[in-house]
PDB file of C-alpha atoms in Angstrom:
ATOM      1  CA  UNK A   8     -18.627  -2.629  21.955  1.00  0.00           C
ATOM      2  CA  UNK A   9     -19.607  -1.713  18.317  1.00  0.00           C
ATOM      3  CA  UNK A  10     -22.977  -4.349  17.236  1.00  0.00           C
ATOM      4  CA  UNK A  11     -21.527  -5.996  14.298  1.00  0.00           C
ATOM      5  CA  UNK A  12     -20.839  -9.796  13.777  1.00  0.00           C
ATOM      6  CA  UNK A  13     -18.035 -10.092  11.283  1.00  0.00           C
ATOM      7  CA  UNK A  14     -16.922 -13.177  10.762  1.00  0.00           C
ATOM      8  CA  UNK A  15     -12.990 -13.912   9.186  1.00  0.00           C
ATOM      9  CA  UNK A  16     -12.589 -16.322   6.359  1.00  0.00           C
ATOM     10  CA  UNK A  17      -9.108 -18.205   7.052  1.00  0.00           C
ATOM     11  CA  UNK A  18      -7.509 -21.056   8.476  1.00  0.00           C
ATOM     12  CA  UNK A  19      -8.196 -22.194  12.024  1.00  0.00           C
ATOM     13  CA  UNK A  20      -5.374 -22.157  14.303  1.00  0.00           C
ATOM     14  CA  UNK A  21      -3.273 -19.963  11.952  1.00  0.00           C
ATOM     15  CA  UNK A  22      -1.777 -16.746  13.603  1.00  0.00           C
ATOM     16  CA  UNK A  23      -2.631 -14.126  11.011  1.00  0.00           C
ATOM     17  CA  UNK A  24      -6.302 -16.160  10.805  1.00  0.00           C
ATOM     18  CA  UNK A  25      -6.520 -15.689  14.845  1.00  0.00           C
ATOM     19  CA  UNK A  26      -5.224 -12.304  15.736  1.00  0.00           C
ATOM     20  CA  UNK A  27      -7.360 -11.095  13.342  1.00  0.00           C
ATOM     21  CA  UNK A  28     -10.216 -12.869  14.809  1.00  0.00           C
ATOM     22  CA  UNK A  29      -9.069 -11.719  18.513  1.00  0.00           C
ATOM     23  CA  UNK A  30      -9.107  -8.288  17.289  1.00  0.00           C
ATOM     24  CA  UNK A  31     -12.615  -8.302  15.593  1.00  0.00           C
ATOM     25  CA  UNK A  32     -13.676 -10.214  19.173  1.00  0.00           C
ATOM     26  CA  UNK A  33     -11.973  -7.309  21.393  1.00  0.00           C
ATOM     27  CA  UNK A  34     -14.313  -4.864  19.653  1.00  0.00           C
ATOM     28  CA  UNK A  35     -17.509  -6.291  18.602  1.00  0.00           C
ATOM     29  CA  UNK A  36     -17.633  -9.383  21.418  1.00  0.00           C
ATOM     30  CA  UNK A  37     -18.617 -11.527  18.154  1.00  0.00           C
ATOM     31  CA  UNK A  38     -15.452 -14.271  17.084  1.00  0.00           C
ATOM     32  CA  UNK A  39     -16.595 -16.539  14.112  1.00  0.00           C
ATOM     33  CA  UNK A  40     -13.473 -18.368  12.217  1.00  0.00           C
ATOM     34  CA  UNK A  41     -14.524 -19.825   9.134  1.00  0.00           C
ATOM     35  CA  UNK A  42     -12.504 -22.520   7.375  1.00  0.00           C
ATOM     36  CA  UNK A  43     -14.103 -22.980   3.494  1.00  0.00           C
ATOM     37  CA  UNK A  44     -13.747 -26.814   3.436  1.00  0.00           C
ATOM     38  CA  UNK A  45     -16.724 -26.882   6.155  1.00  0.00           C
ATOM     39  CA  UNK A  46     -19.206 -24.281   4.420  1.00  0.00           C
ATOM     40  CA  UNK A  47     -22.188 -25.056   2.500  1.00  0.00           C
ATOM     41  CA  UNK A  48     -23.670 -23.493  -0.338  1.00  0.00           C
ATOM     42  CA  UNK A  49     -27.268 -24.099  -0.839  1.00  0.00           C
ATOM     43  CA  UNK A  50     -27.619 -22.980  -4.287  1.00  0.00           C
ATOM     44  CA  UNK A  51     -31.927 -23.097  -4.426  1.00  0.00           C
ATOM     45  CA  UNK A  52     -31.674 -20.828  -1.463  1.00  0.00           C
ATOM     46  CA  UNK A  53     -28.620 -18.916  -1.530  1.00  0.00           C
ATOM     47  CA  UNK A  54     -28.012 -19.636   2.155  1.00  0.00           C
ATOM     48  CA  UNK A  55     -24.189 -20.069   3.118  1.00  0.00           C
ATOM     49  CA  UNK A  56     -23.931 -21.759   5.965  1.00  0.00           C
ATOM     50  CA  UNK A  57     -20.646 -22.935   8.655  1.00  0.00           C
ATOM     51  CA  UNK A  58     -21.511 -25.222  10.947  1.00  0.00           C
ATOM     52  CA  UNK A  59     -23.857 -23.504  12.851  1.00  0.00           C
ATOM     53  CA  UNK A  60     -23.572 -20.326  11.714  1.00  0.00           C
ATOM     54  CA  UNK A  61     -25.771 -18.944   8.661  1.00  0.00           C
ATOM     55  CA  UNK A  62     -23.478 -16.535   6.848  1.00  0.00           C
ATOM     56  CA  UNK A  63     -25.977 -14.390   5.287  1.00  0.00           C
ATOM     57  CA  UNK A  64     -27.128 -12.967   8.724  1.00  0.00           C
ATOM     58  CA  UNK A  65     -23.562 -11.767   8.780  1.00  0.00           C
ATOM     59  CA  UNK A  66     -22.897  -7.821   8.669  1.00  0.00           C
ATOM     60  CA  UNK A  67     -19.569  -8.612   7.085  1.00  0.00           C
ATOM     61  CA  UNK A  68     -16.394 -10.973   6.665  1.00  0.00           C
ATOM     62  CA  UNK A  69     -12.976 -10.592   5.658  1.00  0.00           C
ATOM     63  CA  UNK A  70     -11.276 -12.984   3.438  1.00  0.00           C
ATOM     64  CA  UNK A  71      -7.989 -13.674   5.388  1.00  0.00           C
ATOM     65  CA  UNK A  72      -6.999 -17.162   3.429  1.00  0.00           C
ATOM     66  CA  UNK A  73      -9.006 -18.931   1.449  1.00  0.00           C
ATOM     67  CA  UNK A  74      -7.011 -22.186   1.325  1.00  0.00           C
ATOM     68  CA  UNK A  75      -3.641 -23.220   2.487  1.00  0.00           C
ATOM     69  CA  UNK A  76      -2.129 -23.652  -1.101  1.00  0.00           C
ATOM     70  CA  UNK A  77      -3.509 -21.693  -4.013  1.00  0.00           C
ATOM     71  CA  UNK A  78      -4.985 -24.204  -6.419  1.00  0.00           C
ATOM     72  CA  UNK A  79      -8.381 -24.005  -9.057  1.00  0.00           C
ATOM     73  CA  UNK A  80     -10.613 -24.619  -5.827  1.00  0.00           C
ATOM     74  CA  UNK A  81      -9.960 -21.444  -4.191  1.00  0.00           C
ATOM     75  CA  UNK A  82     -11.562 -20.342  -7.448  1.00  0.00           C
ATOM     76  CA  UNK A  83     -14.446 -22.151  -6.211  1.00  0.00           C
ATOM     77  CA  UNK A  84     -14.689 -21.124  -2.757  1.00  0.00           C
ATOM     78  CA  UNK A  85     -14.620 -17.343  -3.812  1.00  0.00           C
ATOM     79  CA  UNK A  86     -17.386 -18.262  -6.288  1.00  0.00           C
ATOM     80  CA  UNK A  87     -19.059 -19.452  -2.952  1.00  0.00           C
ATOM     81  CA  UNK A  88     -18.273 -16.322  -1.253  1.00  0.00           C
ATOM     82  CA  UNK A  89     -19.616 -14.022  -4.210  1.00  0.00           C
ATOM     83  CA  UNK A  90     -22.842 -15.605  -3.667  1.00  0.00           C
ATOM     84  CA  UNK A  91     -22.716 -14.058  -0.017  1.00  0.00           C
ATOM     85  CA  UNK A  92     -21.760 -11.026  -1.415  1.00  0.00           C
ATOM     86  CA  UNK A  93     -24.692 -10.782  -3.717  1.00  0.00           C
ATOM     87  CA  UNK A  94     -27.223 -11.965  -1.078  1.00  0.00           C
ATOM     88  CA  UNK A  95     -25.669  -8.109   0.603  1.00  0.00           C
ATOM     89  CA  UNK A  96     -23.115  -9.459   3.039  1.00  0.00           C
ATOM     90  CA  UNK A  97     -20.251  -7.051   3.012  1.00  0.00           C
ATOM     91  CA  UNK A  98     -17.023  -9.070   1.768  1.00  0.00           C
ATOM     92  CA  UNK A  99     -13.107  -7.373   2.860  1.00  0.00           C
ATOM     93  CA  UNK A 100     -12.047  -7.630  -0.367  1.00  0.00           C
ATOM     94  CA  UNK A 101     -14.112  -8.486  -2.523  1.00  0.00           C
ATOM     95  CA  UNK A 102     -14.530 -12.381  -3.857  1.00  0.00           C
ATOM     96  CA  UNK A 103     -14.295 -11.072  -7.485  1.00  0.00           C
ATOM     97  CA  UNK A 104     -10.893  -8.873  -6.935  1.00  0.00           C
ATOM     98  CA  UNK A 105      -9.041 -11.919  -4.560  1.00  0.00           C
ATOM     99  CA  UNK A 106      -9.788 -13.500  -7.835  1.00  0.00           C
ATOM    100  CA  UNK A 107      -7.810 -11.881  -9.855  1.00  0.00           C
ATOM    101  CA  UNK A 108      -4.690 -12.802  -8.027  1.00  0.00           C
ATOM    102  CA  UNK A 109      -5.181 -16.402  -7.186  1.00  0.00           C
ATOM    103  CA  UNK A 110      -4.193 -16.668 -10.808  1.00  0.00           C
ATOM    104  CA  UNK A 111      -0.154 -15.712 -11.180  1.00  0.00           C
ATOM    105  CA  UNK A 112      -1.327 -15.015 -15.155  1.00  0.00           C
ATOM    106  CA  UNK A 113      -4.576 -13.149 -14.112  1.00  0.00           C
ATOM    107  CA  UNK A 114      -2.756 -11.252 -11.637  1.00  0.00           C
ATOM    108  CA  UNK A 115       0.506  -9.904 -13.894  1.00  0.00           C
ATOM    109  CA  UNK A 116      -1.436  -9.451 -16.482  1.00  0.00           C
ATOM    110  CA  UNK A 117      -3.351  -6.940 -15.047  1.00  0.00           C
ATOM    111  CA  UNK A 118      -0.455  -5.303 -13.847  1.00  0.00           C
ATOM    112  CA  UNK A 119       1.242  -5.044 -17.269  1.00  0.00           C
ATOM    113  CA  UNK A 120      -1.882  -3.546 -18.783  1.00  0.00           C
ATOM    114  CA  UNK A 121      -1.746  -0.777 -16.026  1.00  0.00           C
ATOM    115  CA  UNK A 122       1.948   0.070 -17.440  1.00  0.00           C
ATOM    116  CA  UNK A 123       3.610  -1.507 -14.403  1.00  0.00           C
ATOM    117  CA  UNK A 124       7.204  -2.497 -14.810  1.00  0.00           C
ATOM    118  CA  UNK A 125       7.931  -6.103 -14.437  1.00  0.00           C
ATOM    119  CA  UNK A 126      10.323  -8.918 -15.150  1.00  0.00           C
ATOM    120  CA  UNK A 127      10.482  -9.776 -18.825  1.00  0.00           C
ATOM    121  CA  UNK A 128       8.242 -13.002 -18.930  1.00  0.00           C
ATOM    122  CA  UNK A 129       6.722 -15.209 -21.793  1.00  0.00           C
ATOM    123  CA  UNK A 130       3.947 -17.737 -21.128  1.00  0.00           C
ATOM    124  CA  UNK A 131       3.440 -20.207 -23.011  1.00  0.00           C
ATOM    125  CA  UNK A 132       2.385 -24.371 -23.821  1.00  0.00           C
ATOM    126  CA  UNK A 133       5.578 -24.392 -26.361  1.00  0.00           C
ATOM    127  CA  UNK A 134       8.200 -26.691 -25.001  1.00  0.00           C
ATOM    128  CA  UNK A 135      10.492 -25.325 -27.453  1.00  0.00           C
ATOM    129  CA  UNK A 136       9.220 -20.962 -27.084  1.00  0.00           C
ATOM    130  CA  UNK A 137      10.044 -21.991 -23.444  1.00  0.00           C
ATOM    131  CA  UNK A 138      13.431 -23.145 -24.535  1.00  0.00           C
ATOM    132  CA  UNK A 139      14.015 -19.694 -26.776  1.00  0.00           C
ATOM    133  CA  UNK A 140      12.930 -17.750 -23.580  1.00  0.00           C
ATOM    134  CA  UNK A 141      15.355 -19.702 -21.319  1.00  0.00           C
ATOM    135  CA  UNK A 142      17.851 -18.506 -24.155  1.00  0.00           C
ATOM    136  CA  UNK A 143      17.132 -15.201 -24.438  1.00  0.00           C
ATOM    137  CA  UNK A 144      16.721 -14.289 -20.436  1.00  0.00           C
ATOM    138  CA  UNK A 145      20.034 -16.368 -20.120  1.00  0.00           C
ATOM    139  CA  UNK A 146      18.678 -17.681 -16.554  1.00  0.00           C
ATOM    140  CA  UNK A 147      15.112 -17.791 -15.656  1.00  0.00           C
ATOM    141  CA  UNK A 148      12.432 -18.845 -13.201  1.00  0.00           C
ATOM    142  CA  UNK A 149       9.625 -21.327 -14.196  1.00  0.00           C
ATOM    143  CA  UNK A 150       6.902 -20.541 -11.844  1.00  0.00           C
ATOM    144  CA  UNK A 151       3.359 -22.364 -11.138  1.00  0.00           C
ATOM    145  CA  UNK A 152       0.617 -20.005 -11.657  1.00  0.00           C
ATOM    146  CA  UNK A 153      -0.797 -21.161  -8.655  1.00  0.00           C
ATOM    147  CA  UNK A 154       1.585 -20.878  -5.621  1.00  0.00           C
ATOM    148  CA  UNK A 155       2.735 -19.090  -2.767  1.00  0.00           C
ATOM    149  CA  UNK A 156       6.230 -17.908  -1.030  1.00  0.00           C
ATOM    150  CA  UNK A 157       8.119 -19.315  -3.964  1.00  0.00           C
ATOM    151  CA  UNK A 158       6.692 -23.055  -3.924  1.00  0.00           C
ATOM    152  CA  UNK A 159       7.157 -24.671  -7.138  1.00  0.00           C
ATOM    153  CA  UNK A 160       9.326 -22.851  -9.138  1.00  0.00           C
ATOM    154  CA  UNK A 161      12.212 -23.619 -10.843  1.00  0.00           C
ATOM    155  CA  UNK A 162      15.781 -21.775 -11.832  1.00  0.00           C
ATOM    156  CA  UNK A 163      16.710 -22.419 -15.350  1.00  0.00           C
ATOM    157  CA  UNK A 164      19.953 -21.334 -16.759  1.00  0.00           C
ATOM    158  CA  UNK A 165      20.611 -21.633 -20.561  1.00  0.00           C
ATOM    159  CA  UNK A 166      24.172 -23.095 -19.764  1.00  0.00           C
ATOM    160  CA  UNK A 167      23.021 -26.069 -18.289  1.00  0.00           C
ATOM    161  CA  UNK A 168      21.902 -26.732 -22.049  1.00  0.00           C
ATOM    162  CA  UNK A 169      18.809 -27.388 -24.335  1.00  0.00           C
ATOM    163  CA  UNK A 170      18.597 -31.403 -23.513  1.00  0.00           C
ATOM    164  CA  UNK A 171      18.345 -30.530 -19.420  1.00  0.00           C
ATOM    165  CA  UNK A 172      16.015 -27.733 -19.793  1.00  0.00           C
ATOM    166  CA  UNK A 173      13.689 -29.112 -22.178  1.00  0.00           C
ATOM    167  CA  UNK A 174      13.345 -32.267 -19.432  1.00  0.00           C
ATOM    168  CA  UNK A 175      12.731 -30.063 -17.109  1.00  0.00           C
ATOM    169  CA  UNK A 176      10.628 -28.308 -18.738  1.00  0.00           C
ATOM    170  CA  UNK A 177       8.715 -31.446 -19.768  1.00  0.00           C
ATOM    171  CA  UNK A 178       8.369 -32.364 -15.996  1.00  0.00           C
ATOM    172  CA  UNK A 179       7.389 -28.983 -14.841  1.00  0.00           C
ATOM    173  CA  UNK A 180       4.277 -29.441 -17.780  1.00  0.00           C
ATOM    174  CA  UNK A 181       3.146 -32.311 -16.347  1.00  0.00           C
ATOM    175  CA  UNK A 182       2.463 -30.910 -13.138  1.00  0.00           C
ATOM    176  CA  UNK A 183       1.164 -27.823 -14.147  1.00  0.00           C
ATOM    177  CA  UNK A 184       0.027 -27.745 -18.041  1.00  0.00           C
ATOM    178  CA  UNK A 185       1.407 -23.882 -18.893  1.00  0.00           C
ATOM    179  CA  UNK A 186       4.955 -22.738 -18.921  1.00  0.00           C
ATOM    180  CA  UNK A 187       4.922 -19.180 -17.037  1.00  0.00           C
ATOM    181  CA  UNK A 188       8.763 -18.183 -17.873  1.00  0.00           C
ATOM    182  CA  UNK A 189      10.591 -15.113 -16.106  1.00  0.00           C
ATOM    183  CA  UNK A 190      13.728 -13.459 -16.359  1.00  0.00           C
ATOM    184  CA  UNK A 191      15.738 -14.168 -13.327  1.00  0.00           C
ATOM    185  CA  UNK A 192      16.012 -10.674 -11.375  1.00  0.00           C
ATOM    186  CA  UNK A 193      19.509 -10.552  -9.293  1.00  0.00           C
ATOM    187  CA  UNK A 194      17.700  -9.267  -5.721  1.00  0.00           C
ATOM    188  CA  UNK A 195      20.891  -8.525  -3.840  1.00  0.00           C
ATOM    189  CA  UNK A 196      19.755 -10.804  -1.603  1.00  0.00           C
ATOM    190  CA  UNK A 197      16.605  -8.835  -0.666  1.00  0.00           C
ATOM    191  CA  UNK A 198      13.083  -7.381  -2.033  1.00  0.00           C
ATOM    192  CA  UNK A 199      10.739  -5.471  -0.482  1.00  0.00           C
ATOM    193  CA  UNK A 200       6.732  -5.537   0.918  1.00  0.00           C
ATOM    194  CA  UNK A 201       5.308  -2.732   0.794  1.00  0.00           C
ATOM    195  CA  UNK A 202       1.897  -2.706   2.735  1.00  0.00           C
ATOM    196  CA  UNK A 203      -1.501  -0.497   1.569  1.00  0.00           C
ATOM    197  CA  UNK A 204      -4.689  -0.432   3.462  1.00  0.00           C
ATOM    198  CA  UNK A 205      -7.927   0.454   1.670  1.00  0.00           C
ATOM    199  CA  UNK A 206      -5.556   1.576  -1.076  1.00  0.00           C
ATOM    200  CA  UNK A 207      -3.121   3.809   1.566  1.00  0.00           C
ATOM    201  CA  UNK A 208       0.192   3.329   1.976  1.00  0.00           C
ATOM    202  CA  UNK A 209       0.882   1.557   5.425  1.00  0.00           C
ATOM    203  CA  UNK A 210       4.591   0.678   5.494  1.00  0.00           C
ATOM    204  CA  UNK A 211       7.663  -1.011   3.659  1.00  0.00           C
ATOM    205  CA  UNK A 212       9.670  -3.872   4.920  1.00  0.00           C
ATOM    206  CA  UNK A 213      12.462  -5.695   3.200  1.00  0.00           C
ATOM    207  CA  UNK A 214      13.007  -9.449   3.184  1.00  0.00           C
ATOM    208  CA  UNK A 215      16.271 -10.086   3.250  1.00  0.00           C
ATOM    209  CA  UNK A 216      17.441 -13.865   2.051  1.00  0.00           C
ATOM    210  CA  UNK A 217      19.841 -16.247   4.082  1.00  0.00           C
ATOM    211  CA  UNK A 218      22.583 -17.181   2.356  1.00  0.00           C
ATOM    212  CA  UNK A 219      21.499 -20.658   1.566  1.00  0.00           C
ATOM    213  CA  UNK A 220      18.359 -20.016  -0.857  1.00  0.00           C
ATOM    214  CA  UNK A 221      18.182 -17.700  -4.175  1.00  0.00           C
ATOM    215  CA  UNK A 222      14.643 -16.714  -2.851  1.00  0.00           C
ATOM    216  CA  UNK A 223      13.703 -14.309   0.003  1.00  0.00           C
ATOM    217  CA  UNK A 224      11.186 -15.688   1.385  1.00  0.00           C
ATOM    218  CA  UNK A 225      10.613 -16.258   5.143  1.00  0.00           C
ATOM    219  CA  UNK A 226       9.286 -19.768   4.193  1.00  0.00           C
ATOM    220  CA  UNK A 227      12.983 -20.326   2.727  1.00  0.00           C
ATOM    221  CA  UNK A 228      14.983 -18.707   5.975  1.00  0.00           C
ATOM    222  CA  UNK A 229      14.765 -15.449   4.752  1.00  0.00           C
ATOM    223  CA  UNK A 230      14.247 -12.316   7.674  1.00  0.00           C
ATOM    224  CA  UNK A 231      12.009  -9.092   7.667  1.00  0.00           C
ATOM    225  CA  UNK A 232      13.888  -6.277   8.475  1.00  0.00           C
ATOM    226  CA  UNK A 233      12.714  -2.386   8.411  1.00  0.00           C
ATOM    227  CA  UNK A 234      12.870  -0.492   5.296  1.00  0.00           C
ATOM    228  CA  UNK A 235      12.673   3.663   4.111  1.00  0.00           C
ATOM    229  CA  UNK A 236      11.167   3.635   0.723  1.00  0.00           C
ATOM    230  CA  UNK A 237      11.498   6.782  -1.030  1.00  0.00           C
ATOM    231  CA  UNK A 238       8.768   8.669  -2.480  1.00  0.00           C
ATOM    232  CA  UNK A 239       8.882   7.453  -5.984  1.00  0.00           C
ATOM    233  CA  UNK A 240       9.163   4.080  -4.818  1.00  0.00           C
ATOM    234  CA  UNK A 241       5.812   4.413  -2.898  1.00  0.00           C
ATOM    235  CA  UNK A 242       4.154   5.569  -6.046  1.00  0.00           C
ATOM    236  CA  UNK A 243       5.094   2.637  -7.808  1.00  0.00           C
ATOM    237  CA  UNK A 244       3.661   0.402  -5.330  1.00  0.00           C
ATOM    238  CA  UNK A 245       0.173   2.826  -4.925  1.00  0.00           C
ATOM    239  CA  UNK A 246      -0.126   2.549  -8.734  1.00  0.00           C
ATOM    240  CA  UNK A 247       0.455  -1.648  -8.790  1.00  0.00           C
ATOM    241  CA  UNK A 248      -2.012  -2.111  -6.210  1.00  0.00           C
ATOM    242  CA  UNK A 249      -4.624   0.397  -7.651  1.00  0.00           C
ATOM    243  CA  UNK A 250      -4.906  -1.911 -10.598  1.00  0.00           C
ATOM    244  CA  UNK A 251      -7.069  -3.868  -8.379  1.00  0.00           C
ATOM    245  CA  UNK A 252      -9.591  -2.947  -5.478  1.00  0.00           C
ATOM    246  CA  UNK A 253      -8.464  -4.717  -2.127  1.00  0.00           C
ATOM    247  CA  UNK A 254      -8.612  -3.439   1.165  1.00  0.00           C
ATOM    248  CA  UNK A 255      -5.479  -4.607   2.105  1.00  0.00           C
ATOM    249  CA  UNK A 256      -2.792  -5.752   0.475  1.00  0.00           C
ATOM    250  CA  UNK A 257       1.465  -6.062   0.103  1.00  0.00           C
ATOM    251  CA  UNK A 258       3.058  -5.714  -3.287  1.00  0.00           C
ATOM    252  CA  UNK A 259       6.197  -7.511  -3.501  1.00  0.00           C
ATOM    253  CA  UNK A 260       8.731  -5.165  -5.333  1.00  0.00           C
ATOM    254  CA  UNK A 261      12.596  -6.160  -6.215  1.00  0.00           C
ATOM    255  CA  UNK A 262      14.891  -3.148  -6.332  1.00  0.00           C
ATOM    256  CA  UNK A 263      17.466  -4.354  -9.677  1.00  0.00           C
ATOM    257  CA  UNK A 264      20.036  -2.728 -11.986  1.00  0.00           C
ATOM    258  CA  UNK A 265      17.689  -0.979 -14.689  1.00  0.00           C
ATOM    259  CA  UNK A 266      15.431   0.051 -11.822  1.00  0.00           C
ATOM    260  CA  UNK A 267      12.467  -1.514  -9.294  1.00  0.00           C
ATOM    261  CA  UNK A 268      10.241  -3.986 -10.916  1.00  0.00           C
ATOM    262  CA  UNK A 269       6.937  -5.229  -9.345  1.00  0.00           C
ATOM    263  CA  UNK A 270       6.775  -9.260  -8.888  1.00  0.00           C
ATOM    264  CA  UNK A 271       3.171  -9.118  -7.631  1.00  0.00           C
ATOM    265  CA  UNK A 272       0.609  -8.014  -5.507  1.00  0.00           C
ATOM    266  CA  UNK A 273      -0.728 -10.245  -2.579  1.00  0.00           C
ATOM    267  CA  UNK A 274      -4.883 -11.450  -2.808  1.00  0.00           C
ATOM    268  CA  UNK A 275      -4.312 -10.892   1.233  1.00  0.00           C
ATOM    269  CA  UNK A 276      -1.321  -9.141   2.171  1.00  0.00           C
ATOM    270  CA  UNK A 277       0.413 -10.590   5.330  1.00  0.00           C
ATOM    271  CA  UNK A 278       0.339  -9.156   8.652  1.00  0.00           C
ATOM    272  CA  UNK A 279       3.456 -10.953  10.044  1.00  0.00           C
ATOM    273  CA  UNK A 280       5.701  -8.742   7.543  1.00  0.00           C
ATOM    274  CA  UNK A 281       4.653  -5.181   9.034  1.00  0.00           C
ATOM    275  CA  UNK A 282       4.698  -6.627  12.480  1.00  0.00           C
ATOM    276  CA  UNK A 283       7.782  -7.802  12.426  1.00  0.00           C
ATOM    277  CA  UNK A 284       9.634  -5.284   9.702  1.00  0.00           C
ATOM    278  CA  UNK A 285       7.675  -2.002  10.515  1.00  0.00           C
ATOM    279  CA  UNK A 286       6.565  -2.717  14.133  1.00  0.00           C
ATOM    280  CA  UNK A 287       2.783  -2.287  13.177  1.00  0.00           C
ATOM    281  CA  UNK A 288      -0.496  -3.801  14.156  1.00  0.00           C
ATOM    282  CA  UNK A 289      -1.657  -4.453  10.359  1.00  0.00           C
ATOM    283  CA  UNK A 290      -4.657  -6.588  11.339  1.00  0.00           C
ATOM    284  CA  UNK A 291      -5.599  -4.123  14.254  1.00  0.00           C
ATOM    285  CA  UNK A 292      -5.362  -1.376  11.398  1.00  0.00           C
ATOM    286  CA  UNK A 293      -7.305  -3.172   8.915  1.00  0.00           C
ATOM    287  CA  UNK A 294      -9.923  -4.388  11.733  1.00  0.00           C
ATOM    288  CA  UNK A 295     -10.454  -1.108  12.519  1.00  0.00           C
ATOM    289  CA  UNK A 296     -10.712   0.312   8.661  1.00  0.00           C
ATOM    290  CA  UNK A 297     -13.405  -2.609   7.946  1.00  0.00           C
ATOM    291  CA  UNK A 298     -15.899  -1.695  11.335  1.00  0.00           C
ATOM    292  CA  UNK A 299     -15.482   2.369   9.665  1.00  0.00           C
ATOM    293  CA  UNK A 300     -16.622   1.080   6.420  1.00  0.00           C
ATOM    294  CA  UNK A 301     -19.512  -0.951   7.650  1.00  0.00           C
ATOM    295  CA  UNK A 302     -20.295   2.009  10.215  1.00  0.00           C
ATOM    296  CA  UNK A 303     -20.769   4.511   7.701  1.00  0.00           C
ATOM    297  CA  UNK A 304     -22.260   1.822   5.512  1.00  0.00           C
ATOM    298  CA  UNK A 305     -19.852   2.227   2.657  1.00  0.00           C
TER     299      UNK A 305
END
């Protein structure tokens, strides 16, 4: 058994949130499962506390999930968390680089300033720039800049007219305040995940969409399936993710006509993809790679 207590920031019950947790258990004998909505920040102490369980006497955690839905309050609870980082608690990633991807407009932005290829996209609060985008891409996608596994967004096609889009536009802004407007990218019914661990490459795996859904999601039937990438293609993905420092991490790349593009990189990376895709333990992998760090006190 290796003395650390490292606890996992996620959602109870959840597999990713649990085998994680077994896996942490199996090796240190210490299983803590921390769901944000129960912790407590005392800010005239510092003190974090769940239930029982003062997070500051913590050796580390790793930030699994921080909600269920990306929203402005999982900005706050990583605010929360960087308060237990300051107070020395080792965080896997860091509160302050999750960040930076709960955001869709935080996130690609970095990504274009790191010369990263990506969809042509135009944000905006312009009803009628959103209109000229829809007209110039021909068909795009209006996404939230807060979700996940495509919930949200909306296909747009400049033949369905000015009069429908700008309604749906109008509804869309309601919801969500800022029009975040991307060229459609023809997938040939798949992209890919490719998986880095403390900024190594791990694995690819392709999602490949049903035939029911212009996403490839798993959340809208699609299926992981193995994947080769190719050298160059690997490099693509090491430089994406190297515009941020996570310890683990998928980027989400779409293989298209003019050549792969990079949707985005993932605050948390998912262990069901490389499970099921690649045949690989990514939460055993990345349990082990967090006890090294904290053994050698890095």
């Amino acid at each position: 058994m290796i003395n650390k207590r490292i606890a996992v920031i996620g959602i109870p019950g959840k597999w990713s949130t649990e085998v994680l947790a077994d896996h942490l258990e199996a090796h240190t004998g210490f299983r803590c499962v921390v769901d944000m909505a129960e912790v407590v920040l005392e800010l005239d102490t510092g003190r974090l506390r769940y239930r029982d369980t003062l997070l500051n006497a913590l050796d580390g955690v790793i930030i699994k999930k921080i909600s269920e839905a990306y929203s402005p309050a999982a900005d706050d609870r990583l605010r929360m968390l960087r308060s237990l980082e300051a107070s020395g608690v080792r965080c896997f990633s860091a509160p302050g680089q999750v960040g930076r991807l709960i955001n869709r407009l935080e996130g690609t932005a970095a990504l274009a300033s790191g010369g990263v290829p990506l969809p042509a996209t135009r944000v905006t609060e312009s009803t009628d720039a959103a209109l000229d985008a829809i007209q110039a891409f021909g068909k795009a996608i209006l996404k939230p800049l807060y979700s996940t596994k495509a919930r949200g967004m909306v296909v747009l096609e400049a033949e369905d007219g000015i009069d429908v889009n700008k309604q749906k536009l109008k509804t869309f802004k309601a919801r969500h305040g800022l029009y975040y407007v991307q060229k459609f990218v023809n997938l040939g019914g798949q992209d890919l995940g490719m998986v880095f661990l403390g900024g190594e490459y791990l694995c690819t795996y392709a999602r490949v969409a049903d035939d029911t859904s212009w996403n490839t999601t798993i959340h809208s039937g699609g299926q992981y399936q193995p994947y080769e990438a190719s050298p160059e293609l690997i490099e693509l993905g090491r430089k994406a993710q190297s515009c941020f420092d996570l310890n683990f991490t998928t980027v989400d790349i779409a293989l298209t006509e003019d050549g792969p593009v990079v949707f985005e990189v993932s605050a948390f990376g998912g262990f069901s993809g490389a499970s099921k895709g690649c045949g690989i333990d990514a939460a055993e992998k990345l349990c082990d790679h967090v006890l090294r760090q904290l053994e050698a006190g890095q």
